[in-house]
Coordinates of C-alpha atoms in Angstrom, one line a residue:
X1 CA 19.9 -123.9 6.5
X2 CA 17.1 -122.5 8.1
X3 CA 14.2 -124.6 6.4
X4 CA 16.3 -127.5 7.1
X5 CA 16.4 -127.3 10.7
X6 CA 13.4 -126.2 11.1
X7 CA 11.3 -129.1 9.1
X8 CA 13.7 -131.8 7.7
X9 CA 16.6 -131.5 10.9
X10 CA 17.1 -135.1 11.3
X11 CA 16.4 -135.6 7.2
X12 CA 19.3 -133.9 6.1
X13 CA 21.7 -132.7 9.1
X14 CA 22.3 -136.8 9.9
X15 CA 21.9 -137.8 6.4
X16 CA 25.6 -139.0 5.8
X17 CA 26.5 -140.3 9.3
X18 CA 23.5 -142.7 9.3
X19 CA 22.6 -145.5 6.5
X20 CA 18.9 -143.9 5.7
X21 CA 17.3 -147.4 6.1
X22 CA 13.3 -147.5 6.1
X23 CA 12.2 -150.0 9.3
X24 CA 8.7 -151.0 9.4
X25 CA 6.4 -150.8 11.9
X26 CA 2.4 -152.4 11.9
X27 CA 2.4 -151.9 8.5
X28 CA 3.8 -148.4 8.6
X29 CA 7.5 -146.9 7.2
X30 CA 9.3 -145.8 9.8
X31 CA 12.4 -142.7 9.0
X32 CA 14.3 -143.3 12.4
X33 CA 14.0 -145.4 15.5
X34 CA 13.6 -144.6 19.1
X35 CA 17.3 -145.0 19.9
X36 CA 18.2 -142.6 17.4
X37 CA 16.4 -140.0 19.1
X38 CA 17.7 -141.0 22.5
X39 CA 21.1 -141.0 21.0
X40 CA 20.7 -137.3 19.9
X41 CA 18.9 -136.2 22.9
X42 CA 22.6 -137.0 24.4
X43 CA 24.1 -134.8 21.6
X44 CA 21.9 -132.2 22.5
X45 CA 22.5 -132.2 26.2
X46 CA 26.5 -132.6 26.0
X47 CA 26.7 -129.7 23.8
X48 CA 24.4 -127.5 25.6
X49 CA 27.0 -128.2 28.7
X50 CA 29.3 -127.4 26.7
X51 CA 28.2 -124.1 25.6
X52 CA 29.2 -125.0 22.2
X53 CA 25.8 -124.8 20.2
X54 CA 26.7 -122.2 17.9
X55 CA 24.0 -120.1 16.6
X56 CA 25.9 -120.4 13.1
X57 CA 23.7 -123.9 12.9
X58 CA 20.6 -121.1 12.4
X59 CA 22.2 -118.9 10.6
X60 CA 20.2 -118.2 7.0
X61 CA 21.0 -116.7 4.5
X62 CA 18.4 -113.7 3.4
X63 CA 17.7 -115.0 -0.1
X64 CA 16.4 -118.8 0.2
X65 CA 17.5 -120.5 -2.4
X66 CA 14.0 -122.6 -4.0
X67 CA 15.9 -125.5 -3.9
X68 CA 15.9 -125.7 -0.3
X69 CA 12.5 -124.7 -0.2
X70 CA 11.4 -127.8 -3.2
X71 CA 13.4 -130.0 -0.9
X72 CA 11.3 -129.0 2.2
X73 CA 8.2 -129.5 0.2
X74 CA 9.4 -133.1 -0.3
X75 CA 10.3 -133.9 3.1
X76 CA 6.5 -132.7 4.1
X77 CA 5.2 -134.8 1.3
X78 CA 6.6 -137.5 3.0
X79 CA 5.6 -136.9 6.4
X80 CA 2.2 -136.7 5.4
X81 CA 2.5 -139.5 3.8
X82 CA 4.1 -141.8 6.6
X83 CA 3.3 -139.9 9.6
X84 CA 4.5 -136.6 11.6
X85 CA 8.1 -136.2 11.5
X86 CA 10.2 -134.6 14.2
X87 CA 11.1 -130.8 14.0
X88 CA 12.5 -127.9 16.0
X89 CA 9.3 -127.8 18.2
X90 CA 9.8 -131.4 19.6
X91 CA 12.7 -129.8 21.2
X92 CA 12.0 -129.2 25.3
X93 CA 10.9 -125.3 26.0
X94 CA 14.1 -124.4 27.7
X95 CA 16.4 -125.8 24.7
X96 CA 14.6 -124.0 22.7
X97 CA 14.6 -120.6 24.0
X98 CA 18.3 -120.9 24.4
X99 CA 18.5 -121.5 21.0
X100 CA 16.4 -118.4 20.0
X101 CA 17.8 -116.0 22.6
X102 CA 21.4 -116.6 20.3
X103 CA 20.2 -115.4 17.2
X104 CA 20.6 -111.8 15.5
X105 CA 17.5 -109.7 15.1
X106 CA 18.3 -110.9 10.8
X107 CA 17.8 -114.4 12.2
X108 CA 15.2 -113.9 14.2
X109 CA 13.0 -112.1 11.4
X110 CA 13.8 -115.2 9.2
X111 CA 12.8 -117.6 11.7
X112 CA 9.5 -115.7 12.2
X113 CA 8.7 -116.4 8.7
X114 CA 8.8 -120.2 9.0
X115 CA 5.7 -121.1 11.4
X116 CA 3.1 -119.7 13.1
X117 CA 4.1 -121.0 16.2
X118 CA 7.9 -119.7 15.9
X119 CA 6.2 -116.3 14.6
X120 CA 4.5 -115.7 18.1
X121 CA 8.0 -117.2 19.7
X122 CA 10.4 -114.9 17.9
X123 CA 8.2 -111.4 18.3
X124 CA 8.4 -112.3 22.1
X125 CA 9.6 -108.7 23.5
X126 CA 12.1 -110.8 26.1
X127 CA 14.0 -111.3 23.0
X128 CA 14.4 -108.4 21.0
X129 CA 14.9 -106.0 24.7
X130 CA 17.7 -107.7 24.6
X131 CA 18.8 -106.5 21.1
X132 CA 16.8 -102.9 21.7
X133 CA 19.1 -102.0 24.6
X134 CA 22.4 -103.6 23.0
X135 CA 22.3 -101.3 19.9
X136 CA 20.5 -98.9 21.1
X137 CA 20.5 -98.2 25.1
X138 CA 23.2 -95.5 24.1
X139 CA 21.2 -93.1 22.5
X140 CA 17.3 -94.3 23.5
X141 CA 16.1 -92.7 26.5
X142 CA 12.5 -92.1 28.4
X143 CA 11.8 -89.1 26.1
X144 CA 12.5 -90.9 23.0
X145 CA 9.9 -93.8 24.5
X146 CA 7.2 -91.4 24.9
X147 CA 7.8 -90.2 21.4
X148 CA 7.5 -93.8 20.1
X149 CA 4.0 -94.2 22.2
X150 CA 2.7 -91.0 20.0
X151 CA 4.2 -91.9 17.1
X152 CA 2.5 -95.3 17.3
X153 CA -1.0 -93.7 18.4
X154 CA -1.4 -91.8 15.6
X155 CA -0.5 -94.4 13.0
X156 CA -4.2 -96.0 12.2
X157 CA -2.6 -99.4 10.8
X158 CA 1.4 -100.5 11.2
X159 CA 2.1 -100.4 7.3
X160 CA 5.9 -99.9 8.8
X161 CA 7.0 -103.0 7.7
X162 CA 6.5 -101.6 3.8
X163 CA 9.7 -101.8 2.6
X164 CA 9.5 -99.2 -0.6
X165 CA 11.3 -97.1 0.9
X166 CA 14.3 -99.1 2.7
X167 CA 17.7 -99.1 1.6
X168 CA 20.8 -101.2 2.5
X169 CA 21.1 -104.6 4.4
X170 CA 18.2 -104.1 6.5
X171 CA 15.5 -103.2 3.7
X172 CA 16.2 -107.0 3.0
X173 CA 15.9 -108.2 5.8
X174 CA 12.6 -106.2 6.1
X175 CA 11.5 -107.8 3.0
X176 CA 11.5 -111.1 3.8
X177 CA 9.1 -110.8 6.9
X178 CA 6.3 -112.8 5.9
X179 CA 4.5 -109.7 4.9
X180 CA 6.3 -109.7 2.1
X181 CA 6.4 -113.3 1.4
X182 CA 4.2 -115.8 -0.4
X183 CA 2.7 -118.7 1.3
X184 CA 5.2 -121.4 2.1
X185 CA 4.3 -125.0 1.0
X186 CA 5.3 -126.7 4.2
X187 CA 3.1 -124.5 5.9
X188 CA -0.6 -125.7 4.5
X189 CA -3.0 -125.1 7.1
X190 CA -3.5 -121.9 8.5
X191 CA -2.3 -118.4 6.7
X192 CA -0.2 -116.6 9.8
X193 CA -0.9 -113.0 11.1
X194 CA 1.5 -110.7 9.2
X195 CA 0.7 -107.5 11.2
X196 CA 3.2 -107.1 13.4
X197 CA 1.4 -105.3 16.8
X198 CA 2.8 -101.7 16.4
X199 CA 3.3 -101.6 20.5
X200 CA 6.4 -104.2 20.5
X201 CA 9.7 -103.7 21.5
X202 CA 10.3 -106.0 18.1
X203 CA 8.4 -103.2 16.0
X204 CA 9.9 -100.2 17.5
X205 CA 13.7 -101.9 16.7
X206 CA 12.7 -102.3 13.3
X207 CA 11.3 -98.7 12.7
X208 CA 14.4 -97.6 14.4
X209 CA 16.7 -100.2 11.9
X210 CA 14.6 -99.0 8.9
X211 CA 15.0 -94.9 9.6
X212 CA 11.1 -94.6 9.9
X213 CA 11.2 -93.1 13.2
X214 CA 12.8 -89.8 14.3
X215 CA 13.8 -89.9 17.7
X216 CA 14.9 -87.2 20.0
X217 CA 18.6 -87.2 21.1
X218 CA 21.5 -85.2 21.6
X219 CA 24.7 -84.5 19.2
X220 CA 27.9 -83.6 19.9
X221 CA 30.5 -80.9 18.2
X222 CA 26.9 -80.3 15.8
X223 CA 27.8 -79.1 12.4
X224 CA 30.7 -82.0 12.0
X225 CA 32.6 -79.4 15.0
X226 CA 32.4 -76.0 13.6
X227 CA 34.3 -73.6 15.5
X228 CA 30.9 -72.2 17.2
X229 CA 29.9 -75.4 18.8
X230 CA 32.9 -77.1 19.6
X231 CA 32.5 -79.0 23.0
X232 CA 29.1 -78.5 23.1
X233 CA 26.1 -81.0 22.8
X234 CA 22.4 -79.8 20.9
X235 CA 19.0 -81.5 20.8
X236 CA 17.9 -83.0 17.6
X237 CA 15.4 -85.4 16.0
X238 CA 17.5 -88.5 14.9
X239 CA 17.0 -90.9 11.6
X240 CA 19.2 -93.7 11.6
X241 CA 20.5 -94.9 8.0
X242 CA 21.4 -98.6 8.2
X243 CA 23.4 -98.4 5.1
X244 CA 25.8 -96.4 6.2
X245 CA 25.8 -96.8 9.9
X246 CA 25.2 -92.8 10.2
X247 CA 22.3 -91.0 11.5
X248 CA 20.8 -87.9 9.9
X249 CA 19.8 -84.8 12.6
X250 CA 16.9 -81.8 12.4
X251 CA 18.0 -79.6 14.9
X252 CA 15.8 -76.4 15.5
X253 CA 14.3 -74.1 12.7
X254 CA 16.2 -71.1 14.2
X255 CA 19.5 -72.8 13.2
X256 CA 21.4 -71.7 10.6
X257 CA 21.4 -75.0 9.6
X258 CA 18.8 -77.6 10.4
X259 CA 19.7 -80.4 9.0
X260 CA 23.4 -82.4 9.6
X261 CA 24.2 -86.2 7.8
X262 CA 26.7 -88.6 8.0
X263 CA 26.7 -88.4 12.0
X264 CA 28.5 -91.4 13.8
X265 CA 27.5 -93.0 16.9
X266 CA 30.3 -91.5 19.1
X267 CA 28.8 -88.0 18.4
X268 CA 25.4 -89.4 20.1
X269 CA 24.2 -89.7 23.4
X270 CA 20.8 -90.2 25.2
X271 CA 19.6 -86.7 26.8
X272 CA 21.2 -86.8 30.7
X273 CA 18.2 -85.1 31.8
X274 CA 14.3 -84.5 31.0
X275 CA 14.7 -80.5 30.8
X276 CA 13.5 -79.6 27.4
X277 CA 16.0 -77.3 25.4
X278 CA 14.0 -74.1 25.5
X279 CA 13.5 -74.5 29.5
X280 CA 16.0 -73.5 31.7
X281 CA 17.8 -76.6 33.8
X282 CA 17.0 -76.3 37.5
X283 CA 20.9 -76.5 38.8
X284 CA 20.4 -78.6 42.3
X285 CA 24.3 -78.7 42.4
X286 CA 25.4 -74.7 43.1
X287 CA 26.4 -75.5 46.7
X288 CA 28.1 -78.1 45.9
X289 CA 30.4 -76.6 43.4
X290 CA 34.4 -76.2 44.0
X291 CA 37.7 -75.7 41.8
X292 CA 38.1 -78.6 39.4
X293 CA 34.7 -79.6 39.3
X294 CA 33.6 -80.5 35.7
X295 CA 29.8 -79.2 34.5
X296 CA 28.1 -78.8 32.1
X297 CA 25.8 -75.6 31.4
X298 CA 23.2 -74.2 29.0
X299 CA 24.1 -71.6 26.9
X300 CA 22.0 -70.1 23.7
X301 CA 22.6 -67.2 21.6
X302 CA 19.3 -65.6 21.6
X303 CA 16.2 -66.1 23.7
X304 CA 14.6 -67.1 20.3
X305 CA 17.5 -70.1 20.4
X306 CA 17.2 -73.9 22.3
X307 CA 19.8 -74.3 24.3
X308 CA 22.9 -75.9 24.1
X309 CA 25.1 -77.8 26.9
X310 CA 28.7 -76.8 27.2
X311 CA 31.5 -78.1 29.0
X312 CA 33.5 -76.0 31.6
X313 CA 35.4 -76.6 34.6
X314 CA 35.0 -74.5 37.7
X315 CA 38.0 -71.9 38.1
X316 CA 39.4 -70.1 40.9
X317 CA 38.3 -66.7 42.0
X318 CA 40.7 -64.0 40.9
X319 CA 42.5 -63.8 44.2
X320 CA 43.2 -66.9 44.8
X321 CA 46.7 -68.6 44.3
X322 CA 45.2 -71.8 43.6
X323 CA 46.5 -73.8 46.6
X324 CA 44.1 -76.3 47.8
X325 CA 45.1 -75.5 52.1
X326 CA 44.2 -71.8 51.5
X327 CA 41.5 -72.1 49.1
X328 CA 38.3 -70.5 50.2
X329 CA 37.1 -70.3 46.8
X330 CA 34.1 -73.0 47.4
X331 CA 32.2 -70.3 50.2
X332 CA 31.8 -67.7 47.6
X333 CA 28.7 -66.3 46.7
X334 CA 29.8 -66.5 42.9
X335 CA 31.2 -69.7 41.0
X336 CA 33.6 -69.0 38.6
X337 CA 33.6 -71.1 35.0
X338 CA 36.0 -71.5 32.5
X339 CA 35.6 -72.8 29.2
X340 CA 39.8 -73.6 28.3
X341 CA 39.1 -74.6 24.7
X342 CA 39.2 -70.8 24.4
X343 CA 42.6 -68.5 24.6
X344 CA 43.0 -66.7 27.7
X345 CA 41.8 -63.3 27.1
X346 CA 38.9 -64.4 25.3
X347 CA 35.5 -63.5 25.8
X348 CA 34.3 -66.7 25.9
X349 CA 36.8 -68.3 28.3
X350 CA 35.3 -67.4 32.1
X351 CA 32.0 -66.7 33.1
X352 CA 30.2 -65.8 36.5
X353 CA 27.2 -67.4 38.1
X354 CA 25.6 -66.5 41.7
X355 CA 25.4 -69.5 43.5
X356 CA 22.6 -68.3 45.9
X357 CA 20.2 -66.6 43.2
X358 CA 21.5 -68.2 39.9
X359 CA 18.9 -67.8 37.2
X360 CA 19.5 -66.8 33.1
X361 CA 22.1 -64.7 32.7
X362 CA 23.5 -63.0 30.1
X363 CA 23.1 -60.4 27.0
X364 CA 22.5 -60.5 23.1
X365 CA 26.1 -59.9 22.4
X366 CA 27.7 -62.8 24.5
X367 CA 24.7 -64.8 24.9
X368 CA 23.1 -66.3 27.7
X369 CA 23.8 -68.8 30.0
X370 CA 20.9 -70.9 32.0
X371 CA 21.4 -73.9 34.1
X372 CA 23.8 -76.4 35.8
X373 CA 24.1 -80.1 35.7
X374 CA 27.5 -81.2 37.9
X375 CA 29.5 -84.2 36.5
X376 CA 29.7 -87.4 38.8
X377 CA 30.5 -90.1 36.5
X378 CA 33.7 -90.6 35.0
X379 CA 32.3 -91.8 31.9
X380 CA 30.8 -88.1 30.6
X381 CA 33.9 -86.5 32.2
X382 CA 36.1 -88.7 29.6
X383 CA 33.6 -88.5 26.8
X384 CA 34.2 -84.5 26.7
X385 CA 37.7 -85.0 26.8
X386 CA 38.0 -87.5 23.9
X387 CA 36.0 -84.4 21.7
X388 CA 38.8 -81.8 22.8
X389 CA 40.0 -79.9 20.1
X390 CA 43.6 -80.4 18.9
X391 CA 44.1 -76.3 19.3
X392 CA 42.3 -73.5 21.2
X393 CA 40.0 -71.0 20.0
X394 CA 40.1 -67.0 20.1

């Protein structure tokens, strides 16, 4: 479908509602007259106001069948022969773009692999942003950027696009970049770039798509939600594996175990801020604090560990009733925090932090909890609960 929109449109797509009559001209065969291009000019217009030009006209299939492809080498035959023929470019700039800004990253690839000119059109980073922050503006934050500038610094040529190594839907995909592809007879003149610039947004979606690039994130319940982490959310380098629509983690060496698979997206999320795990959170919030607050605070098991963010809810002090005209509970010097997915009793259920001198706190039997990180929005306040466990721990 592609090939035939993009170098035969008016060839094939009108070819049985219009008698294909040759008109001559000074000498000169002629495939279609001025009024058929005013007439679909209108066509264009109406269905543009109509918002009904589907991208389904563009949609191509990943294996091009060579029958499509000796049929465009025909049609190009023929326009050398009897003059330039109209095509997808004749088509005014906004029309265009509207028609490229509808198409899937698939479809975009494929049309990259058509022209030249469409190549430098469809690597535009205006388009694929769009894509980058749809898919992936969950889990994709500023750290992961700065990872992607190193990890493209060091790489002394973009030999990404090698598809060896790729599996699933998207290893095709990858494959038929024109890297990969043979010289296309309608395209005669000049051989295209194939190296994609290793600093677009385009390339970075594909290394992402294709698994090739680790990026930092953070993973909820880690461990598919053993009882030791449960409500809790780790650090980890993330591979994305496009054949099963699950990511792979490395968390830190000092784990007892590094590596976790099968991960789903709603176990992800981007890292809410820039403290790294083994640095203890700056908590701006400690005045702030009252009964029913939700937070979320660092915790590790050893000084040798990263640390983890746990949910808790800040309690009431032990003599208080809990009755919100007599509660004084939000002047204390100490901020009480409960962790209710653990049994009352429990040594894990209620900690103590100093709200004027908080720092690390903690010993090598309980562990040690650093800093504080208030909850505003309701969206994180709702995530945790939708990972609450269906019974409570001892």
């Amino acid at each position: 479908m592609l090939f035939l929109l993009i170098s035969c449109f008016s060839f094939i797509f009108f070819f049985k509602s219009f008698s294909f009559k040759p008109m001559k001209s000074e000498g000169k065969m002629m495939l279609l007259g001025p009024w058929f291009w005013e007439g679909f000019s209108r066509f264009l217009v109406s269905w543009f106001n109509k918002g009904r030009f589907a991208v389904s006209m563009f949609q191509v299939p990943l294996k091009m069948p060579p029958t499509k492809v000796n049929l465009c080498s025909k049609v190009q035959e023929v326009v050398e022969e009897e003059g330039e023929g109209p095509s997808l470019l004749d088509l005014p700039e906004l029309a265009l773009e509207c028609i490229l800004e509808r198409l899937s990253p698939a479809e975009l690839c494929s049309m990259a692999g058509v022209c030249n000119s469409l190549r430098d059109r469809c690597r535009s980073d205006h388009l694929w942003e769009k894509h980058l922050k749809h898919k992936w503006g969950r889990v994709i934050c500023e750290a992961a950027c700065k990872e992607w500038q190193c990890h493209i610094a060091s790489r002394k040529r973009p030999s990404f696009l090698d598809q060896r190594n790729q599996k699933g839907f998207f290893g095709s995909l990858v494959s038929m970049w024109p890297f990969s592809w043979n010289k296309p007879q309608c395209e005669s003149r000049n051989k295209p770039t194939t190296c994609l610039p290793v600093d677009s947004i385009m390339a970075l979606y594909l290394s992402l798509e294709s698994g090739k690039f680790w990026f930092p994130a953070q993973v909820f319940n880690r461990e598919n939600g053993h009882v030791g982490f449960m409500l809790s959310c780790y650090d980890a380098q993330l591979s994305y594996d496009s054949k099963t629509d699950t990511f792979q983690a490395r968390y830190s060496p000092f784990a007892r175990r590094a590596i976790e698979e099968s991960i789903h997206w709603d176990r992800l999320r981007a890292p809410p801020v820039e403290t790294p795990a083994h640095v203890l959170h700056t908590s701006d919030c400690l005045n702030d604090l009252k009964p029913g607050d939700h937070i979320e605070i660092q915790w590790r098991r050893s000084k040798e560990f990263p640390y983890g963010w746990w949910y808790a809810v800040v309690g009431h002090q032990e003599l208080c009733d809990g009755n919100e005209n007599r509660c004084r509970c939000r002047y204390s010097d100490t901020v009480i925090l409960e962790f209710s997915q653990y049994t009352p009793g429990s040594r894990w259920r209620r900690t103590i932090v100093n709200r004027k001198d908080h720092r690390e706190v903690g010993n090598e039997a309980d562990g040690f909890y650093g800093g504080i990180r208030k909850l505003y929005k309701e969206e994180e306040i709702s995530k945790w609960k939708q990972l609450w466990p269906k019974q409570i721990f001892d």
